[in-house]
């Protein structure tokens, strides 16, 4: 995955800007970090190491490093272990070019051999380093940065966003993207290239979203954009746009972690998710209604939101409908044609598996791609026929929270439009209900303390609530590192019940209404085998060891109220176990590799 941030400025030194940008991008990976700056003497200085950005900052004195142009990187290792040598930036043999890269270069071994046979010496085991050597070789020919990038892009295979810094070009950077994100930030005095607008949003909210397969040459004067083949594009067609996300939402405010802050933003974010252009909602509803079948695709938490959407699409809108994990999309291809509409759900809009799924669907002449996505200008948004933005602001915590509930809301809005029902009602009331669900916070903190050392956790629910059991288990796994499973309640007796022992904690989601009695019977079966039942329900029941009371609501909003306490449980489990909830080990927020 990795995060890239690069800056070129006419007035200020950029080291601290780069470090700050890297911290904003740590959600993309955080096993090592590095910065390369061009100093006043025409030399590229590299400071990099394994560990987090904060550790890098402590290890080196960045204040003494001048330089108004530089590149930086936070890594999520793919090729080569976590070490100083494998950290980015990578420098070419003669120190002429330094690069940072996000993605995977599939043919790096062949390229490496060829470059070695021509005398290049490699210092890392990464796939990325080949780019630095290729760029140097080409750049030496005529000192043309764009031509060197075109030449490198011609031979590398795979997916990439990379940025290069040249030792003899103090006011210039080049970047290229192929199936990985790269955004240009157009500050007045300082211009940026980054994997994500969050990295430079503290300095400018004016952005140019590069299209896939484009190269950018960035100077303090502005950006020139080229195709990967080197053809320059008309500057008038590529104006900077203002990014709507507010700067305030980038700070943790008084919260200990972004994750907790984002959980607490949900009374507002469930409402802002509903602030959609009615014409687009109608057009999306019409498109879905006129389709013969709908295929929803997503990964991670977004997949669970898709499962919820499917349940209502089938039951209420009577749509023939499938949900496919984006990584498994291939299996659905035989059933996709011009009468199928694909709905893609994603927070980042950059998940590689999802983009690949959309690409495959398009190759089958699908009848339309609709996306529900948080990041405006993301690859997914740009590749969709219609996009509804989640409007929940930047989500920094690696575990999805407010983006998940926003997806549920946008899904509900579409389905209400399709069926002519109003299951949403007054959005303000929804905010109040979420506040009530948040009032479980102290209880969830106490439960986390009590259960912090358990090895396994189970979550069960029925029907339209089952995806919340899956989401609750996923949250707990990613934040606490405790093994957890989300099960359909009726399925327990077909195997998993064998794992229940005295004291095994089971979260039973048992809202009033259809399925309640059956779910309670399953809870009894569990309790009879020694399980401790944490009931998430509107009312207590003797079988519950603990009752987490959630407010009553109609069917379409219930999943939101059920998931909020589970998000809190996972968060407090992480803090109880001394994990960093914002940066769970081994994970990254935006998974841009397949
Ligand atoms: C990663 C994140 C998850 C997220 C999933 C899908 O695995 O850690 O929190 O749900 O990607 O991401 P997307 O941006 O497509 O929703």
XYZ file of C-alpha atoms and ligand atoms in Angstrom:
610
model
C 0.000 0.000 0.000
C 2.381 2.690 1.193
C 1.877 6.429 1.294
C 3.681 8.998 -0.804
C 4.046 12.720 -0.173
C 6.315 15.053 -2.117
C 6.574 18.835 -2.098
C 8.249 21.582 -4.068
C 8.195 25.107 -2.721
C 9.281 28.555 -3.838
C 9.624 29.873 -0.288
C 9.759 27.327 2.490
C 11.847 24.349 3.496
C 9.810 21.209 3.123
C 11.215 18.633 5.611
C 8.650 19.329 8.331
C 5.819 19.537 5.767
C 6.792 16.097 4.457
C 6.968 14.551 7.928
C 3.584 15.972 8.835
C 2.138 14.659 5.538
C 3.610 11.222 6.252
C 1.870 11.105 9.625
C -1.444 11.776 7.892
C -0.711 8.890 5.549
C 0.404 6.366 8.142
C -2.973 4.671 7.763
C -1.601 3.393 4.436
C 1.239 1.522 6.087
C 3.635 2.202 8.889
C 6.427 -0.305 9.088
C 9.103 2.095 7.879
C 9.392 5.678 6.733
C 11.820 7.935 4.921
C 12.464 11.337 3.400
C 14.786 12.524 0.594
C 15.589 16.217 0.237
C 17.628 18.129 -2.267
C 20.041 20.274 -0.277
C 21.527 23.595 -1.396
C 24.688 21.839 -2.628
C 22.915 19.802 -5.280
C 22.990 16.534 -3.357
C 20.049 14.323 -2.485
C 20.089 13.518 1.240
C 18.130 10.447 2.337
C 16.988 9.740 5.902
C 15.011 6.533 6.317
C 14.534 3.662 8.713
C 12.267 0.880 9.918
C 9.611 2.072 12.356
C 7.001 4.789 12.525
C 7.345 8.367 11.283
C 7.583 9.648 14.868
C 10.603 7.404 15.487
C 12.276 8.636 12.300
C 11.760 12.199 13.437
C 13.430 11.451 16.755
C 16.336 9.610 15.176
C 17.408 12.321 12.759
C 17.691 16.050 13.025
C 15.455 17.133 10.173
C 15.612 20.781 11.229
C 19.219 20.944 10.021
C 18.284 19.545 6.613
C 17.422 22.373 4.290
C 15.747 21.847 0.938
C 12.706 23.237 -0.772
C 12.028 20.086 -2.701
C 11.681 16.562 -1.372
C 9.891 13.235 -1.437
C 8.768 11.007 1.419
C 7.226 7.608 2.003
C 5.583 5.451 4.637
C 5.813 1.755 3.865
C 3.648 -1.344 4.087
C 6.130 -4.032 3.125
C 5.436 -6.278 0.141
C 8.805 -7.175 -1.410
C 11.652 -7.348 1.079
C 11.506 -7.338 4.874
C 11.084 -4.376 7.153
C 14.553 -2.822 7.322
C 16.369 0.427 6.765
C 17.676 -0.712 3.382
C 14.238 -1.650 2.135
C 12.687 1.615 3.296
C 12.009 4.276 0.690
C 13.216 6.630 -0.812
C 15.568 4.650 -3.033
C 18.527 6.384 -4.579
C 20.068 5.554 -7.966
C 23.740 4.473 -8.167
C 25.120 7.917 -8.986
C 22.775 9.741 -6.661
C 21.105 11.483 -9.575
C 17.554 10.287 -8.890
C 15.600 9.330 -5.764
C 12.183 7.726 -5.933
C 9.278 6.724 -3.706
C 6.837 4.099 -4.921
C 3.457 2.662 -3.987
C 2.358 -0.535 -5.749
C 4.036 -3.649 -7.083
C 6.429 -3.952 -9.999
C 5.682 -7.454 -11.243
C 8.671 -7.815 -13.583
C 11.205 -6.377 -11.146
C 13.386 -9.487 -11.060
C 13.945 -9.406 -14.833
C 14.534 -5.656 -14.783
C 16.902 -5.997 -11.857
C 18.987 -8.592 -13.694
C 19.146 -6.440 -16.812
C 20.116 -3.356 -14.832
C 22.755 -5.317 -12.889
C 24.221 -6.595 -16.150
C 24.591 -2.959 -17.185
C 26.500 -2.188 -13.984
C 23.814 -0.974 -11.588
C 24.338 -1.929 -7.949
C 21.237 -2.581 -5.839
C 21.074 -1.876 -2.136
C 17.615 -3.249 -1.263
C 15.472 -6.314 -1.915
C 12.500 -4.230 -2.990
C 10.727 -4.285 -6.328
C 10.695 -0.461 -6.214
C 14.430 0.149 -6.475
C 14.460 -0.755 -10.174
C 12.561 2.483 -10.850
C 15.405 4.623 -9.469
C 17.999 2.855 -11.650
C 15.816 2.908 -14.746
C 15.082 6.594 -14.279
C 18.782 7.424 -13.833
C 19.787 5.515 -16.929
C 17.190 7.314 -19.030
C 17.671 10.717 -17.420
C 21.398 10.659 -18.106
C 20.677 10.477 -21.842
C 19.152 13.938 -22.276
C 18.282 15.213 -18.790
C 14.589 15.291 -19.614
C 12.592 14.209 -16.499
C 9.344 13.500 -18.349
C 11.035 11.546 -21.100
C 12.897 9.495 -18.478
C 9.571 8.746 -16.755
C 7.931 7.734 -20.033
C 10.856 5.406 -20.750
C 10.681 3.826 -17.288
C 6.889 3.447 -17.490
C 7.305 1.665 -20.800
C 9.273 -1.208 -19.304
C 7.788 -1.658 -15.846
C 4.796 -3.940 -15.454
C 2.417 -3.967 -12.507
C 0.757 -1.162 -10.621
C 2.407 1.949 -9.388
C 2.364 5.502 -8.280
C 5.879 6.882 -8.035
C 7.506 10.259 -7.615
C 11.087 11.124 -8.560
C 13.440 13.831 -7.375
C 16.525 14.793 -9.458
C 19.771 16.066 -7.953
C 20.186 18.763 -10.624
C 16.549 19.968 -10.678
C 15.958 21.986 -7.514
C 12.481 23.165 -8.441
C 10.948 20.068 -9.960
C 9.357 16.689 -9.274
C 7.840 14.111 -11.598
C 5.209 11.562 -10.760
C 3.425 8.786 -12.615
C 0.436 6.617 -11.836
C -0.834 3.308 -13.164
C -3.614 1.666 -11.134
C -2.469 3.371 -7.915
C -3.500 6.797 -6.663
C -1.562 10.063 -7.014
C -3.058 13.491 -6.403
C -1.576 16.938 -7.057
C -1.985 19.623 -4.367
C -1.870 23.154 -5.753
C -0.860 25.413 -2.859
C 0.177 28.945 -3.739
C 3.828 28.678 -2.789
C 4.111 24.964 -2.273
C 2.875 22.265 -4.604
C 2.403 18.632 -3.632
C 2.147 15.109 -4.976
C 0.568 12.590 -2.638
C -1.287 9.292 -2.436
C -4.143 11.067 -0.746
C -5.378 14.642 -0.275
C -5.175 14.161 3.501
C -1.400 14.407 3.250
C -1.473 18.034 2.097
C -4.904 19.227 3.196
C -3.377 21.261 6.039
C -1.679 23.410 3.362
C -4.108 23.498 0.471
C -7.542 22.213 -0.422
C -7.014 22.719 -4.158
C -6.329 19.400 -5.869
C -5.897 17.957 -9.334
C -6.875 14.291 -9.388
C -4.641 12.677 -11.964
C -6.295 10.156 -14.206
C -4.944 6.670 -14.382
C -1.930 6.272 -16.697
C -0.758 9.849 -16.412
C 2.538 11.568 -15.698
C 2.850 14.912 -13.965
C 5.732 17.356 -14.010
C 5.385 19.605 -10.994
C 7.230 22.853 -10.396
C 6.540 25.812 -8.116
C 4.796 27.374 -11.105
C 2.285 24.571 -11.628
C 1.626 21.153 -13.095
C 2.018 19.851 -16.624
C 0.276 16.594 -17.298
C 1.218 13.976 -19.879
C -0.023 10.578 -20.920
C 2.214 7.635 -20.044
C 3.360 7.799 -23.659
C 4.527 11.396 -23.190
C 1.782 13.333 -24.977
C 1.083 16.576 -23.124
C -2.551 17.173 -22.163
C -4.373 20.464 -22.481
C -3.841 22.378 -19.212
C -7.317 23.908 -19.460
C -8.951 20.516 -19.067
C -7.085 19.855 -15.813
C -8.028 22.660 -13.466
C -7.628 22.212 -9.721
C -10.836 21.551 -7.797
C -11.580 22.407 -4.190
C -11.714 19.413 -1.855
C -14.750 19.655 0.374
C -13.311 17.978 3.482
C -12.854 20.357 6.360
C -9.483 20.811 7.915
C -10.930 20.540 11.419
C -11.799 16.926 10.816
C -8.105 16.118 10.528
C -7.355 16.667 14.195
C -8.146 14.253 17.021
C -9.629 17.121 19.018
C -9.990 15.995 22.633
C -10.155 12.294 21.752
C -7.329 9.914 22.551
C -7.524 8.338 19.110
C -8.994 9.027 15.689
C -10.953 5.792 15.917
C -12.815 6.975 19.005
C -13.394 10.398 17.483
C -14.760 8.841 14.309
C -17.087 6.557 16.277
C -18.378 9.680 18.019
C -18.893 11.531 14.752
C -21.635 9.143 13.729
C -24.631 11.115 15.048
C -23.667 13.703 12.418
C -22.207 11.507 9.726
C -25.336 9.330 9.422
C -27.176 12.568 8.630
C -24.609 14.046 6.244
C -24.617 10.734 4.334
C -28.231 11.495 3.478
C -27.394 14.902 2.003
C -27.426 13.641 -1.574
C -28.478 15.237 -4.817
C -32.065 13.911 -5.212
C -31.642 13.721 -8.976
C -28.655 11.408 -8.700
C -30.453 9.233 -6.120
C -33.438 8.974 -8.487
C -31.216 8.186 -11.441
C -29.422 5.463 -9.447
C -32.749 4.021 -8.247
C -34.075 3.979 -11.825
C -30.915 2.334 -13.087
C -31.170 -0.416 -10.475
C -34.883 -0.942 -11.028
C -34.451 -1.339 -14.751
C -31.666 -3.903 -14.325
C -32.349 -7.611 -14.491
C -29.900 -8.228 -11.682
C -27.646 -6.313 -9.329
C -24.164 -7.381 -8.257
C -22.752 -5.642 -5.196
C -19.030 -5.803 -4.639
C -16.723 -4.595 -1.864
C -14.080 -5.706 0.639
C -13.747 -5.618 4.429
C -16.307 -3.527 6.263
C -17.666 -2.193 2.985
C -18.526 -5.801 2.123
C -20.644 -6.013 5.262
C -22.470 -2.826 4.241
C -23.059 -4.467 0.856
C -24.526 -7.551 2.577
C -26.992 -5.311 4.409
C -27.911 -3.554 1.196
C -28.507 -6.854 -0.532
C -30.948 -8.020 2.115
C -33.202 -4.988 1.560
C -32.740 -4.963 -2.225
C -33.977 -8.531 -2.414
C -36.685 -8.447 0.248
C -38.142 -5.020 -0.396
C -37.146 -3.954 -3.905
C -37.481 -7.558 -5.128
C -34.229 -7.365 -7.019
C -32.282 -10.418 -8.071
C -29.080 -9.626 -6.292
C -25.648 -11.046 -5.389
C -22.854 -9.783 -3.167
C -19.357 -10.749 -4.242
C -16.126 -10.057 -2.384
C -14.120 -7.973 -4.823
C -11.213 -10.415 -4.680
C -13.567 -13.195 -5.842
C -15.276 -11.220 -8.564
C -14.060 -13.472 -11.333
C -16.585 -16.147 -10.354
C -19.472 -13.786 -11.048
C -18.288 -12.797 -14.516
C -20.270 -15.441 -16.462
C -23.472 -13.895 -15.085
C -22.636 -10.303 -15.918
C -24.034 -8.687 -19.018
C -25.585 -5.426 -20.164
C -28.649 -6.086 -18.007
C -26.576 -6.283 -14.815
C -25.765 -3.246 -12.712
C -22.678 -3.392 -10.499
C -22.763 -1.470 -7.219
C -19.307 -0.937 -5.697
C -18.950 0.158 -2.075
C -15.711 1.575 -0.731
C -14.425 4.106 1.737
C -11.213 4.859 -0.121
C -12.262 4.152 -3.688
C -8.730 2.814 -4.168
C -8.969 -0.831 -3.036
C -7.111 -2.739 -5.735
C -9.387 -5.798 -5.702
C -12.423 -3.582 -6.106
C -10.955 -1.577 -8.982
C -10.020 -4.823 -10.673
C -13.593 -6.097 -10.213
C -14.991 -2.929 -11.808
C -12.538 -3.259 -14.670
C -13.595 -6.873 -15.258
C -17.283 -5.951 -15.078
C -16.751 -3.222 -17.650
C -15.010 -5.642 -19.958
C -18.285 -7.649 -19.905
C -20.214 -4.561 -21.035
C -22.046 -4.314 -17.739
C -25.226 -2.233 -17.761
C -23.722 0.354 -15.418
C -21.409 0.864 -12.440
C -22.764 2.731 -9.428
C -20.439 3.546 -6.553
C -20.940 4.469 -2.910
C -17.599 5.974 -1.950
C -16.134 8.395 0.556
C -13.171 9.754 -1.364
C -14.322 12.131 -4.085
C -11.995 12.008 -7.044
C -10.865 8.478 -6.153
C -10.235 5.938 -8.891
C -13.548 4.220 -8.166
C -15.527 7.468 -8.321
C -13.921 8.269 -11.638
C -14.618 4.882 -13.124
C -18.299 4.797 -12.140
C -21.293 5.847 -14.183
C -22.937 7.265 -11.075
C -21.402 8.021 -7.700
C -22.969 8.810 -4.363
C -20.432 10.192 -1.901
C -20.610 9.088 1.732
C -20.032 12.646 2.997
C -18.586 11.454 6.294
C -15.320 13.391 6.014
C -11.866 11.837 6.146
C -11.670 8.580 8.061
C -8.194 8.277 9.540
C -8.513 5.260 11.845
C -7.583 2.119 9.925
C -10.717 0.284 11.062
C -13.768 1.565 9.199
C -16.433 2.982 11.520
C -18.295 6.066 10.321
C -17.778 5.140 6.660
C -19.537 1.827 7.312
C -22.613 3.452 8.841
C -22.608 6.107 6.092
C -22.675 3.321 3.485
C -25.651 1.762 5.257
C -27.440 5.120 5.130
C -26.758 5.778 1.455
C -27.881 2.229 0.647
C -31.102 2.855 2.580
C -31.694 6.088 0.709
C -31.399 4.350 -2.651
C -33.661 1.478 -1.630
C -36.289 3.828 -0.182
C -36.297 5.655 -3.499
C -36.735 2.368 -5.352
C -39.600 1.167 -3.188
C -41.301 4.508 -2.553
C -41.128 3.860 1.234
C -39.681 6.277 3.769
C -37.803 4.179 6.298
C -35.523 7.053 7.222
C -37.823 9.772 8.471
C -36.365 12.807 10.164
C -32.538 12.663 9.890
C -32.196 14.718 13.059
C -33.924 11.966 15.042
C -31.404 9.478 13.668
C -28.614 11.579 15.186
C -30.331 11.424 18.568
C -30.697 7.661 18.320
C -26.985 7.243 17.545
C -26.201 9.385 20.575
C -28.224 6.947 22.673
C -26.264 4.038 21.211
C -23.065 5.906 22.103
C -24.274 6.114 25.684
C -23.212 2.449 25.976
C -19.613 3.697 26.009
C -18.925 3.211 29.722
C -20.454 -0.206 29.680
C -18.413 -1.232 26.636
C -15.286 0.015 28.395
C -16.151 -2.102 31.470
C -16.848 -5.155 29.319
C -13.550 -4.695 27.510
C -11.781 -4.658 30.866
C -13.582 -7.806 31.998
C -13.039 -9.763 28.774
C -9.657 -8.390 27.708
C -7.784 -11.666 28.144
C -10.175 -14.030 26.367
C -8.782 -15.954 23.421
C -11.976 -16.196 21.396
C -15.156 -14.203 20.897
C -18.295 -15.063 18.963
C -20.973 -12.759 17.577
C -24.336 -14.102 16.471
C -27.419 -12.589 14.852
C -30.177 -13.486 12.424
C -31.431 -12.294 9.049
C -30.919 -8.596 8.436
C -28.724 -8.335 11.553
C -26.267 -11.077 10.626
C -23.909 -8.710 8.738
C -23.576 -6.749 11.991
C -22.371 -9.903 13.750
C -19.759 -10.203 10.987
C -18.806 -6.534 11.264
C -18.595 -6.736 15.077
C -16.237 -9.708 14.795
C -14.115 -7.971 12.158
C -13.772 -4.838 14.308
C -12.726 -6.915 17.292
C -10.158 -8.886 15.302
C -8.537 -5.878 13.716
C -8.362 -3.715 16.837
C -7.846 -6.227 19.673
C -6.099 -9.099 17.799
C -8.481 -11.512 19.553
C -9.860 -14.319 17.427
C -13.510 -13.610 16.657
C -16.227 -15.064 14.458
C -19.472 -13.550 13.295
C -22.087 -16.257 12.806
C -25.630 -16.589 11.638
C -27.340 -17.638 14.899
C -29.088 -20.670 13.409
C -25.846 -21.990 11.967
C -24.124 -22.356 15.345
C -25.451 -25.831 15.989
C -23.924 -27.054 12.725
C -20.375 -26.982 14.048
C -19.275 -23.904 15.930
C -21.176 -24.871 19.055
C -18.443 -27.472 19.613
C -16.065 -24.600 20.444
C -18.186 -23.159 23.222
C -16.807 -23.765 26.700
C -17.432 -22.411 30.158
C -16.864 -18.667 30.033
C -16.700 -18.260 26.227
C -18.029 -14.769 25.496
C -20.759 -14.588 22.856
C -22.270 -11.312 21.715
C -25.895 -12.001 20.831
C -27.565 -9.325 18.723
C -31.213 -9.728 19.616
C -33.328 -6.732 18.647
C -37.085 -6.856 19.075
C -39.090 -8.149 16.170
C -38.850 -10.964 13.672
C -36.325 -13.606 14.727
C -36.106 -12.489 18.361
C -37.448 -15.695 19.893
C -35.236 -17.910 17.756
C -32.166 -15.835 18.599
C -32.965 -16.077 22.305
C -33.306 -19.860 21.941
C -29.822 -19.923 20.419
C -28.558 -17.834 23.326
C -30.086 -20.411 25.706
C -28.287 -23.221 23.859
C -25.040 -21.316 24.248
C -25.616 -20.524 27.917
C -26.431 -24.177 28.593
C -22.890 -24.950 27.440
C -21.302 -22.347 29.691
C -21.141 -19.345 27.343
C -21.395 -15.862 28.814
C -23.942 -13.934 26.792
C -23.514 -10.264 26.049
C -26.942 -9.340 24.727
C -27.221 -6.346 22.398
C -30.920 -5.651 22.618
C -33.666 -3.237 23.505
C -34.582 -5.201 26.623
C -32.775 -7.433 29.040
C -33.383 -11.187 29.255
C -32.460 -13.702 31.976
C -30.142 -15.532 29.595
C -27.949 -12.435 29.172
C -24.942 -12.183 31.471
C -24.747 -8.524 30.409
C -27.282 -6.419 28.527
C -26.102 -3.688 26.187
C -29.230 -1.633 25.669
C -29.703 -0.103 22.261
C -32.559 2.223 21.305
C -35.520 0.927 19.335
C -35.742 1.945 15.684
C -37.183 0.776 12.407
C -35.570 -2.037 10.437
C -33.413 -0.041 8.077
C -31.672 1.945 10.814
C -31.319 -0.870 13.356
C -27.952 -2.118 12.017
C -26.389 1.296 12.679
C -27.510 1.281 16.300
C -26.324 -2.292 16.778
C -22.863 -1.709 15.371
C -22.010 1.388 17.430
C -21.557 -0.503 20.757
C -19.560 -3.177 18.934
C -17.217 -0.528 17.514
C -16.771 0.800 21.064
C -16.107 -2.697 22.413
C -13.393 -3.257 19.824
C -11.869 0.159 20.521
C -11.702 -0.389 24.293
C -10.378 -3.918 23.836
C -7.514 -2.391 21.876
C -6.717 0.186 24.539
C -7.066 -2.426 27.334
C -4.567 -4.605 25.499
C -2.229 -1.670 24.840
C -2.715 -1.840 21.090
C -2.775 1.289 18.989
C -6.387 1.369 17.751
C -5.621 3.832 14.963
C -2.841 1.692 13.538
C -3.533 -2.031 14.045
C -0.563 -4.249 13.313
C -0.147 -5.653 9.777
C -3.078 -3.666 8.391
C -3.466 -0.642 6.183
C -6.518 1.423 5.514
C -6.284 1.583 1.794
C -5.284 -1.736 0.282
C -3.940 -0.801 -3.116
C -2.317 -4.160 -3.841
C -4.143 -7.293 -4.994
C -8.884 -2.430 4.359
C -9.287 -1.664 5.605
C -10.730 -2.005 5.976
C -11.641 -1.717 4.802
C -11.199 -2.474 3.545
C -11.955 -2.008 2.313
O -8.758 -3.771 4.635
O -8.415 -1.964 6.677
O -11.138 -1.216 7.094
O -12.952 -2.075 5.138
O -9.814 -2.220 3.291
O -11.601 -0.697 2.032
P -12.479 0.316 1.207
O -11.686 1.591 1.208
O -12.608 -0.265 -0.185
O -13.776 0.447 1.888
